[in-house]
Amino acid sequence: MRNIALIGFGEVGKSFIKLLQIKKDLLPKNTKLKYIIKRDGGIYNKDGLDIDEIIKYTSSNNKIQNHPLWSDISFKDILKNKDVDILIELTSTNIINGEPGYTHIKGALENKINVVTGNKGPILLYYNELKNLALKNNVELKIGCTTGGALPSINVGTKDVLGAQVTEIIGVLNGTTNFILEEMLKNKVEYKDALKKAQDLNIAEKDPSLDVLGIDTGIKMAILSKVIWDVDFEFDKLDIKGITDVKLNDLLLDNFSGKKTKLIGRAFYLNGNFEFEVKPISIDKYHPLYFVDGKNKGVHYKTDILGDITVTGGASSPLNAAAAILRDLLNITK
Ligand SMILES: NC(=O)C1=CN([C@@H]2O[C@H](COP(=O)(O)OP(=O)(O)OC[C@H]3O[C@@H](n4cnc5c(N)ncnc54)[C@H](OP(=O)(O)O)[C@@H]3O)[C@@H](O)[C@H]2O)C=CC1
Ligand SMILES: N[C@@H](CC=O)C(=O)O
C-alpha cells in the first residue's frame, strides 16, 4: 500500500490528480492520496481522498477552500500524522532560498518519506545535501520533472549513459521561449505579444521573467550539470542571457538564410574544466536541436564512448509536467 501527500495544488498539482484518476490502474492497489495542501490550508482524509469527487468538485469552478474537508492543515501535519510514505512537492520555484520547497523536501526525507518534485529551487540550491539525506534515510528523491518536465533528460544523461563520460550538454530546455520565438516569426509579432500567448497556455512560469531572461534554462542546465558531473559553481555567476532583446527582424533575417534562433544552453566539463552559457543562438539545420519546435524541448549529450545522443520532445505544459511526476512516482512504486 502506498500513501501519498501532495503539496502545491497549482497548474501541475491539479493536472497530477487528473493523471492519478486516469492512470490509477498503473499504481499499486490501495494507493491512497491522503493530503492536498496549498499555502493557506488543505484537505485531508486518513482513509484516502476520493479523487473522482475532488476532480468533479474543483472542475465545477468550486474553490477547494470551500470543500467540506478543507481545514488549516499544513505540511507540519503530514510529519505529525506519520501516515504517508511519498510526498509530491509542487510548490512554486524560488531560487533565492529554495523555500518553501526546501523545508518540505528536507523534512520529508528526514522522516523517511520518499519525495517526487518538479520544484527546481531546492534542487538547484541543495541537491547534494538532499540527495545525501535521501541516501542516509533509505528513501528516494526523484527530480526528473525539474530538468525539462516531460523530456527524459536526467535519466538519459545518467542511467542510460552508464560507463560513458558525458563531456558536453546542449539543451533547448524552455518550452515558453522556444514557443515565443516560433510565434514571433509565424505571426510576425514582437516577443511581448507572443509571451502573452504562452502565459495564456500556462506554460510560462507565474513569474515569466524566469523564462524570458533565460533563468529557467539556466536552472535546468545547472541541475543537469550538478547531477551528471557533481560540479560546484555559484549560479549567480553563470553566464545567462535571455530572449528579451531578440527582435522580429533578427528572426526574419535568420529565416531568410535557412536558420532559426533558439535559446540554447551549453555546458562543458572535462578534467575539472567547466564552461557554461545560456544565450539565443542562430543555428542551421545541421544542429541537433534545429527541429525542436513549438513548446518542445531537447537535449544533446556528447559522450566519450557512446557517441552523441539527442532526445527531443516533451512539450511544456502542466499536464506533461504532471506526467513527468507520475513517471517518477511509478519508478518508486514499481
Ligand atoms: N508549469 C509547468 O509546466 C512546470 C512547472 N514546474 C514546477 O512545478 C512547480 C509547480 O508549478 P505550477 O503548478 O505551474 O505552479 P503554480 O504557481 O500554479 O502552483 C504552485 C502551488 O504551490 C502552492 N504553494 C506555494 N507556497 C506554498 C506553501 N508555503 N505551502 C503550500 N503550498 C504552497 C500554491 O498555493 P496557493 O495556490 O495557495 O498559492 C500553488 O498551489 C513549480 O515549482 C514549477 O517551477 C516544473 C516543470 C513544468
Ligand atoms: N516554464 C517552463 C515550464 C516548466 O519548466 C517552460 O516553459 O519550459
mmCIF file of N, CA and C in Angstrom, residues 11-12 120 173-180 183 194-208 210-211 216 220 294-297 314-321:
data_model
loop_
_atom_site.group_PDB
_atom_site.id
_atom_site.type_symbol
_atom_site.label_atom_id
_atom_site.label_comp_id
_atom_site.label_asym_id
_atom_site.label_seq_id
_atom_site.Cartn_x
_atom_site.Cartn_y
_atom_site.Cartn_z
ATOM 1 N N GLU A 11 -1.168 24.638 -11.203
ATOM 2 C CA GLU A 11 -1.416 24.063 -12.528
ATOM 3 C C GLU A 11 -0.949 22.602 -12.599
ATOM 4 N N VAL A 12 0.258 22.343 -12.113
ATOM 5 C CA VAL A 12 0.802 20.982 -12.228
ATOM 6 C C VAL A 12 0.137 20.056 -11.213
ATOM 7 N N LYS A 120 12.227 23.406 -8.849
ATOM 8 C CA LYS A 120 13.641 23.499 -9.221
ATOM 9 C C LYS A 120 14.515 24.210 -8.180
ATOM 10 N N LEU A 173 15.804 23.937 -23.379
ATOM 11 C CA LEU A 173 15.126 23.345 -22.229
ATOM 12 C C LEU A 173 13.966 24.180 -21.712
ATOM 13 N N ASN A 174 13.618 25.225 -22.456
ATOM 14 C CA ASN A 174 12.493 26.048 -22.012
ATOM 15 C C ASN A 174 11.455 26.155 -23.128
ATOM 16 N N GLY A 175 10.312 25.504 -22.891
ATOM 17 C CA GLY A 175 9.255 25.477 -23.906
ATOM 18 C C GLY A 175 8.679 26.855 -24.186
ATOM 19 N N THR A 176 8.600 27.691 -23.135
ATOM 20 C CA THR A 176 7.998 29.020 -23.314
ATOM 21 C C THR A 176 8.783 29.856 -24.321
ATOM 22 N N THR A 177 10.094 29.932 -24.133
ATOM 23 C CA THR A 177 10.894 30.775 -25.032
ATOM 24 C C THR A 177 10.966 30.170 -26.437
ATOM 25 N N ASN A 178 11.000 28.852 -26.493
ATOM 26 C CA ASN A 178 11.024 28.204 -27.810
ATOM 27 C C ASN A 178 9.726 28.509 -28.568
ATOM 28 N N PHE A 179 8.626 28.455 -27.814
ATOM 29 C CA PHE A 179 7.307 28.757 -28.377
ATOM 30 C C PHE A 179 7.244 30.233 -28.792
ATOM 31 N N ILE A 180 7.730 31.111 -27.929
ATOM 32 C CA ILE A 180 7.672 32.554 -28.216
ATOM 33 C C ILE A 180 8.448 32.880 -29.491
ATOM 34 N N GLU A 183 6.444 31.692 -32.411
ATOM 35 C CA GLU A 183 5.229 32.511 -32.587
ATOM 36 C C GLU A 183 5.553 33.863 -33.217
ATOM 37 N N ALA A 194 3.816 37.511 -28.089
ATOM 38 C CA ALA A 194 3.973 36.053 -28.088
ATOM 39 C C ALA A 194 4.042 35.533 -26.643
ATOM 40 N N LEU A 195 4.654 36.299 -25.745
ATOM 41 C CA LEU A 195 4.722 35.906 -24.323
ATOM 42 C C LEU A 195 3.317 35.819 -23.729
ATOM 43 N N LYS A 196 2.465 36.768 -24.086
ATOM 44 C CA LYS A 196 1.082 36.776 -23.564
ATOM 45 C C LYS A 196 0.401 35.442 -23.917
ATOM 46 N N LYS A 197 0.620 34.987 -25.154
ATOM 47 C CA LYS A 197 0.004 33.729 -25.580
ATOM 48 C C LYS A 197 0.560 32.551 -24.751
ATOM 49 N N ALA A 198 1.875 32.570 -24.514
ATOM 50 C CA ALA A 198 2.497 31.486 -23.716
ATOM 51 C C ALA A 198 1.924 31.478 -22.298
ATOM 52 N N GLN A 199 1.651 32.678 -21.753
ATOM 53 C CA GLN A 199 1.080 32.744 -20.396
ATOM 54 C C GLN A 199 -0.350 32.213 -20.403
ATOM 55 N N ASP A 200 -1.093 32.556 -21.468
ATOM 56 C CA ASP A 200 -2.477 32.065 -21.558
ATOM 57 C C ASP A 200 -2.507 30.533 -21.612
ATOM 58 N N LEU A 201 -1.449 29.934 -22.160
ATOM 59 C CA LEU A 201 -1.394 28.470 -22.257
ATOM 60 C C LEU A 201 -0.823 27.820 -20.985
ATOM 61 N N ASN A 202 -0.510 28.678 -19.961
ATOM 62 C CA ASN A 202 0.026 28.191 -18.675
ATOM 63 C C ASN A 202 1.366 27.484 -18.785
ATOM 64 N N ILE A 203 2.124 27.760 -19.829
ATOM 65 C CA ILE A 203 3.447 27.121 -19.869
ATOM 66 C C ILE A 203 4.511 28.037 -19.292
ATOM 67 N N ALA A 204 4.271 29.366 -19.397
ATOM 68 C CA ALA A 204 5.233 30.293 -18.787
ATOM 69 C C ALA A 204 5.136 30.146 -17.269
ATOM 70 N N GLU A 205 6.248 30.377 -16.577
ATOM 71 C CA GLU A 205 6.217 30.382 -15.113
ATOM 72 C C GLU A 205 5.311 31.525 -14.666
ATOM 73 N N LYS A 206 4.806 31.452 -13.404
ATOM 74 C CA LYS A 206 3.958 32.539 -12.876
ATOM 75 C C LYS A 206 4.715 33.863 -13.022
ATOM 76 N N ASP A 207 6.019 33.824 -12.731
ATOM 77 C CA ASP A 207 6.866 34.991 -12.978
ATOM 78 C C ASP A 207 7.592 34.710 -14.296
ATOM 79 N N PRO A 208 7.094 35.250 -15.430
ATOM 80 C CA PRO A 208 7.656 34.848 -16.728
ATOM 81 C C PRO A 208 9.083 35.330 -16.948
ATOM 82 N N LEU A 210 11.498 34.455 -15.317
ATOM 83 C CA LEU A 210 12.335 33.255 -15.208
ATOM 84 C C LEU A 210 12.538 32.618 -16.590
ATOM 85 N N ASP A 211 11.497 32.642 -17.407
ATOM 86 C CA ASP A 211 11.588 32.069 -18.749
ATOM 87 C C ASP A 211 12.369 32.994 -19.690
ATOM 88 N N ASP A 216 15.252 30.070 -16.325
ATOM 89 C CA ASP A 216 14.713 28.696 -16.260
ATOM 90 C C ASP A 216 15.621 27.725 -17.029
ATOM 91 N N LYS A 220 17.804 24.624 -15.327
ATOM 92 C CA LYS A 220 17.746 23.224 -15.781
ATOM 93 C C LYS A 220 19.129 22.731 -16.208
ATOM 94 N N GLY A 294 8.032 24.709 -31.422
ATOM 95 C CA GLY A 294 6.871 24.920 -30.548
ATOM 96 C C GLY A 294 7.273 24.829 -29.085
ATOM 97 N N LYS A 295 6.415 24.172 -28.294
ATOM 98 C CA LYS A 295 6.665 24.068 -26.845
ATOM 99 C C LYS A 295 7.630 22.933 -26.525
ATOM 100 N N ASN A 296 8.151 22.279 -27.568
ATOM 101 C CA ASN A 296 9.038 21.136 -27.324
ATOM 102 C C ASN A 296 10.398 21.578 -26.802
ATOM 103 N N LYS A 297 11.112 20.599 -26.308
ATOM 104 C CA LYS A 297 12.451 20.838 -25.777
ATOM 105 C C LYS A 297 13.378 19.759 -26.319
ATOM 106 N N GLY A 314 8.744 16.156 -25.393
ATOM 107 C CA GLY A 314 8.409 16.557 -24.019
ATOM 108 C C GLY A 314 7.911 17.986 -23.909
ATOM 109 N N ALA A 315 6.983 18.357 -24.787
ATOM 110 C CA ALA A 315 6.484 19.738 -24.812
ATOM 111 C C ALA A 315 6.090 20.237 -23.426
ATOM 112 N N SER A 316 6.346 21.515 -23.172
ATOM 113 C CA SER A 316 5.998 22.098 -21.869
ATOM 114 C C SER A 316 4.498 22.324 -21.765
ATOM 115 N N SER A 317 3.917 21.797 -20.708
ATOM 116 C CA SER A 317 2.519 22.076 -20.352
ATOM 117 C C SER A 317 2.326 21.501 -18.965
ATOM 118 N N PRO A 318 1.366 22.009 -18.205
ATOM 119 C CA PRO A 318 1.148 21.457 -16.860
ATOM 120 C C PRO A 318 0.860 19.953 -16.893
ATOM 121 N N LEU A 319 0.096 19.496 -17.894
ATOM 122 C CA LEU A 319 -0.230 18.063 -17.940
ATOM 123 C C LEU A 319 1.030 17.236 -18.219
ATOM 124 N N ASN A 320 1.870 17.714 -19.121
ATOM 125 C CA ASN A 320 3.104 16.979 -19.409
ATOM 126 C C ASN A 320 4.057 16.991 -18.211
ATOM 127 N N ALA A 321 4.078 18.130 -17.497
ATOM 128 C CA ALA A 321 4.925 18.181 -16.290
ATOM 129 C C ALA A 321 4.383 17.181 -15.258
#
